[in-house]
Amino acid sequence: PALTHWKMGQGAQAAIAGAERLIEDREAGRVDAAVKYLTTLSTSAMDRGSRIHGNIESILRREPCTPDPRDADAVAGARAWLNQQVREHGLRPLEVEAFLINETLGYGGTLDLIAELDGETWLLDWKTGKSVAWPDGRVYADHRLQLAAYANAGFIARIGDPQRYPLPAVTRFGIVHVTDGGTRLYEADVTERDWIAFRACLNLWDWQKNGGKAA
């Protein structure tokens, strides 16, 4: 549901930003061009997020990183934030872009980062959207559900390796908001109720997928 809402918001913002162009396309009978304009803009944010994620992964792995010029400010801000965390809080990556599997419940996903900060183990997720939290700093509920799902995965899987690796014992959670104006960490208060809610969503999705019948 959150993704659907986000897509609608992206389409609305694109329509507002390109209102004059859309009117011209409509009056000229170029409906297909107007639709393509809106849908291309709405997916460009996802493409940007993927690019920035890839750059941050390279930085954490100490690999060469050449950002797309459109992402240069955001990536530079993320690099500066990571360097600050290393200096001031002893940041030490434990898992970077690790694939998680929960065989019992039948889901998987890729976490962005598990790292030590001030001696505690944090599960962190990068976000590049316009907002990740309410004005009082509370992280959005869908982000908490995602973190809860990651934390309760059964094991870490590695490509070409049959061994199942255990997750580090996570004690704190956070969303790292990466924007052109800088990078900020929002601590997420992930609770047992978030884990219960995620499992309810998973069950509802399965119910919907199977037309209300047992899987």
CSV table of C-alpha atoms in Angstrom, one decimal:
chain,number,residue,atom,x,y,z
A,1,PRO,CA,0.0,0.0,0.0
A,2,ALA,CA,2.8,2.5,0.8
A,3,LEU,CA,4.4,1.8,-2.6
A,4,THR,CA,1.1,2.5,-4.4
A,5,HIS,CA,0.7,5.7,-2.4
A,6,TRP,CA,4.2,6.7,-3.3
A,7,LYS,CA,3.6,6.1,-7.0
A,8,MET,CA,0.5,8.2,-6.9
A,9,GLY,CA,2.4,11.0,-5.2
A,10,GLN,CA,5.2,10.9,-7.8
A,11,GLY,CA,2.6,11.1,-10.6
A,12,ALA,CA,0.9,14.0,-9.0
A,13,GLN,CA,4.2,15.9,-8.4
A,14,ALA,CA,5.2,15.2,-12.0
A,15,ALA,CA,1.8,16.6,-13.3
A,16,ILE,CA,2.2,19.8,-11.2
A,17,ALA,CA,5.8,20.3,-12.3
A,18,GLY,CA,5.0,19.7,-16.0
A,19,ALA,CA,1.5,21.2,-16.1
A,20,GLU,CA,2.1,23.5,-19.0
A,21,ARG,CA,3.7,20.8,-21.1
A,22,LEU,CA,0.9,18.4,-20.4
A,23,ILE,CA,-1.7,21.0,-21.4
A,24,GLU,CA,0.2,21.5,-24.7
A,25,ASP,CA,0.3,17.8,-25.3
A,26,ARG,CA,-3.4,17.4,-24.6
A,27,GLU,CA,-4.4,20.3,-26.9
A,28,ALA,CA,-2.1,18.9,-29.7
A,29,GLY,CA,-3.6,15.4,-29.3
A,30,ARG,CA,-0.4,13.9,-28.0
A,31,VAL,CA,-1.9,11.9,-25.1
A,32,ASP,CA,0.6,9.1,-25.4
A,33,ALA,CA,3.5,11.6,-25.0
A,34,ALA,CA,1.9,13.1,-21.9
A,35,VAL,CA,1.5,9.6,-20.3
A,36,LYS,CA,5.1,8.7,-21.2
A,37,TYR,CA,6.3,11.9,-19.6
A,38,LEU,CA,4.5,11.2,-16.3
A,39,THR,CA,5.4,7.5,-16.1
A,40,THR,CA,9.0,8.2,-17.0
A,41,LEU,CA,9.3,10.8,-14.2
A,42,SER,CA,7.7,8.6,-11.7
A,43,THR,CA,10.2,5.7,-12.3
A,44,SER,CA,13.2,8.0,-12.4
A,45,ALA,CA,13.1,8.3,-8.6
A,46,MET,CA,13.4,4.6,-8.3
A,47,ASP,CA,16.3,4.6,-10.8
A,48,ARG,CA,18.0,7.3,-8.7
A,49,GLY,CA,17.6,5.3,-5.5
A,50,SER,CA,19.2,2.3,-7.1
A,51,ARG,CA,22.1,4.3,-8.4
A,52,ILE,CA,22.8,5.9,-5.0
A,53,HIS,CA,22.4,2.6,-3.2
A,54,GLY,CA,25.1,1.1,-5.6
A,55,ASN,CA,27.4,4.0,-4.9
A,56,ILE,CA,27.1,3.7,-1.1
A,57,GLU,CA,27.7,0.0,-1.3
A,58,SER,CA,30.9,0.7,-3.3
A,59,ILE,CA,32.0,3.2,-0.6
A,60,LEU,CA,31.4,0.7,2.2
A,61,ARG,CA,33.3,-2.0,0.4
A,62,ARG,CA,36.2,0.4,-0.4
A,63,GLU,CA,35.7,0.0,-4.1
A,64,PRO,CA,36.0,2.7,-6.8
A,65,CYS,CA,32.9,4.9,-6.9
A,66,THR,CA,32.0,7.3,-9.7
A,67,PRO,CA,28.5,8.8,-9.1
A,68,ASP,CA,26.2,9.9,-11.9
A,69,PRO,CA,26.5,13.7,-12.0
A,70,ARG,CA,22.8,13.9,-11.0
A,71,ASP,CA,23.6,12.1,-7.8
A,72,ALA,CA,26.9,13.7,-6.9
A,73,ASP,CA,25.7,15.9,-4.1
A,74,ALA,CA,23.7,13.0,-2.4
A,75,VAL,CA,26.6,10.5,-2.7
A,76,ALA,CA,29.1,13.1,-1.4
A,77,GLY,CA,26.8,13.8,1.6
A,78,ALA,CA,26.5,10.0,2.3
A,79,ARG,CA,30.3,9.6,2.1
A,80,ALA,CA,30.8,12.5,4.5
A,81,TRP,CA,28.2,11.1,6.9
A,82,LEU,CA,29.8,7.6,6.8
A,83,ASN,CA,33.3,9.2,7.5
A,84,GLN,CA,31.8,11.2,10.4
A,85,GLN,CA,30.3,8.0,11.9
A,86,VAL,CA,33.7,6.3,11.6
A,87,ARG,CA,35.5,9.1,13.4
A,88,GLU,CA,32.9,9.9,16.1
A,89,HIS,CA,31.2,6.5,16.6
A,90,GLY,CA,33.6,3.9,15.4
A,91,LEU,CA,31.3,2.7,12.6
A,92,ARG,CA,32.3,-0.8,11.5
A,93,PRO,CA,30.3,-2.6,8.7
A,94,LEU,CA,29.3,-6.2,9.6
A,95,GLU,CA,27.1,-6.9,6.6
A,96,VAL,CA,26.7,-4.9,3.4
A,97,GLU,CA,23.9,-5.6,0.9
A,98,ALA,CA,23.2,-9.1,2.4
A,99,PHE,CA,20.4,-11.3,1.1
A,100,LEU,CA,18.1,-12.6,3.8
A,101,ILE,CA,15.8,-15.5,3.7
A,102,ASN,CA,13.0,-16.7,6.0
A,103,GLU,CA,12.1,-20.1,4.8
A,104,THR,CA,9.3,-20.7,7.4
A,105,LEU,CA,7.3,-17.7,6.2
A,106,GLY,CA,8.5,-17.7,2.7
A,107,TYR,CA,10.0,-14.3,2.2
A,108,GLY,CA,13.4,-12.8,1.4
A,109,GLY,CA,15.0,-9.4,1.0
A,110,THR,CA,18.3,-7.5,0.8
A,111,LEU,CA,19.4,-5.5,3.8
A,112,ASP,CA,21.5,-2.4,3.2
A,113,LEU,CA,23.8,-2.4,6.2
A,114,ILE,CA,24.4,-4.0,9.6
A,115,ALA,CA,27.1,-2.1,11.4
A,116,GLU,CA,28.5,-1.4,14.8
A,117,LEU,CA,28.1,2.1,16.1
A,118,ASP,CA,29.4,3.0,19.6
A,119,GLY,CA,29.6,-0.7,20.3
A,120,GLU,CA,25.9,-1.5,19.4
A,121,THR,CA,24.7,-3.4,16.4
A,122,TRP,CA,22.5,-1.4,14.1
A,123,LEU,CA,20.4,-2.5,11.2
A,124,LEU,CA,20.3,0.4,8.8
A,125,ASP,CA,18.3,1.0,5.6
A,126,TRP,CA,19.1,3.7,3.0
A,127,LYS,CA,16.2,5.8,1.7
A,128,THR,CA,16.4,8.5,-0.9
A,129,GLY,CA,12.8,9.7,-1.1
A,130,LYS,CA,11.5,13.1,0.0
A,131,SER,CA,10.6,12.0,3.5
A,132,VAL,CA,11.1,9.0,5.8
A,133,ALA,CA,9.6,10.2,9.1
A,134,TRP,CA,7.0,12.4,10.7
A,135,PRO,CA,7.9,15.9,11.8
A,136,ASP,CA,8.5,14.6,15.3
A,137,GLY,CA,11.1,12.2,14.0
A,138,ARG,CA,9.0,9.0,14.2
A,139,VAL,CA,10.0,6.7,11.2
A,140,TYR,CA,7.1,5.8,9.0
A,141,ALA,CA,5.3,2.5,9.8
A,142,ASP,CA,6.1,0.8,6.5
A,143,HIS,CA,9.8,1.4,7.1
A,144,ARG,CA,9.5,-0.2,10.5
A,145,LEU,CA,7.8,-3.2,9.1
A,146,GLN,CA,10.6,-3.6,6.6
A,147,LEU,CA,13.2,-3.5,9.3
A,148,ALA,CA,11.3,-5.9,11.5
A,149,ALA,CA,11.1,-8.4,8.5
A,150,TYR,CA,14.9,-8.1,8.0
A,151,ALA,CA,15.6,-8.6,11.7
A,152,ASN,CA,13.5,-11.8,11.8
A,153,ALA,CA,14.9,-13.5,8.7
A,154,GLY,CA,16.2,-17.0,9.2
A,155,PHE,CA,19.7,-16.6,7.7
A,156,ILE,CA,22.0,-14.7,5.4
A,157,ALA,CA,22.5,-16.4,2.0
A,158,ARG,CA,25.6,-15.7,-0.3
A,159,ILE,CA,25.8,-16.4,-4.0
A,160,GLY,CA,27.3,-19.7,-4.8
A,161,ASP,CA,27.6,-20.7,-1.2
A,162,PRO,CA,25.3,-23.3,0.3
A,163,GLN,CA,26.1,-22.3,3.9
A,164,ARG,CA,23.5,-20.4,5.9
A,165,TYR,CA,25.0,-17.5,7.8
A,166,PRO,CA,23.4,-16.2,11.0
A,167,LEU,CA,22.4,-12.6,11.3
A,168,PRO,CA,24.3,-10.6,13.9
A,169,ALA,CA,22.3,-9.8,17.0
A,170,VAL,CA,20.7,-6.5,16.1
A,171,THR,CA,20.0,-4.1,19.0
A,172,ARG,CA,19.0,-0.9,17.3
A,173,PHE,CA,17.4,0.1,14.0
A,174,GLY,CA,17.6,3.1,11.8
A,175,ILE,CA,16.7,4.7,8.5
A,176,VAL,CA,19.5,6.7,6.8
A,177,HIS,CA,17.9,9.5,4.7
A,178,VAL,CA,20.2,10.4,1.8
A,179,THR,CA,19.3,13.7,0.0
A,180,ASP,CA,21.1,16.3,-2.0
A,181,GLY,CA,21.1,18.5,1.1
A,182,GLY,CA,22.8,16.0,3.4
A,183,THR,CA,22.4,12.7,5.1
A,184,ARG,CA,20.6,12.1,8.4
A,185,LEU,CA,20.0,9.0,10.6
A,186,TYR,CA,16.5,8.5,12.0
A,187,GLU,CA,16.4,5.9,14.7
A,188,ALA,CA,13.4,3.5,14.3
A,189,ASP,CA,11.6,2.1,17.3
A,190,VAL,CA,11.0,-1.4,15.9
A,191,THR,CA,8.9,-3.5,18.3
A,192,GLU,CA,7.3,-6.9,18.6
A,193,ARG,CA,4.1,-5.4,17.4
A,194,ASP,CA,5.8,-4.3,14.1
A,195,TRP,CA,6.8,-7.9,13.6
A,196,ILE,CA,3.3,-9.1,14.3
A,197,ALA,CA,2.0,-6.5,11.8
A,198,PHE,CA,4.4,-7.6,9.1
A,199,ARG,CA,3.3,-11.2,9.5
A,200,ALA,CA,-0.3,-10.1,9.2
A,201,CYS,CA,0.5,-8.2,6.0
A,202,LEU,CA,2.3,-11.3,4.7
A,203,ASN,CA,-0.7,-13.4,5.4
A,204,LEU,CA,-3.1,-10.9,3.8
A,205,TRP,CA,-0.9,-10.8,0.7
A,206,ASP,CA,-1.0,-14.6,0.5
A,207,TRP,CA,-4.8,-14.6,1.0
A,208,GLN,CA,-5.2,-12.0,-1.8
A,209,LYS,CA,-2.8,-13.8,-4.1
A,210,ASN,CA,-4.7,-17.1,-3.7
A,211,GLY,CA,-8.2,-15.6,-4.0
A,212,GLY,CA,-9.0,-16.3,-0.4
A,213,LYS,CA,-8.1,-20.0,-0.6
A,214,ALA,CA,-5.6,-21.9,1.4
A,215,ALA,CA,-2.1,-21.8,-0.1
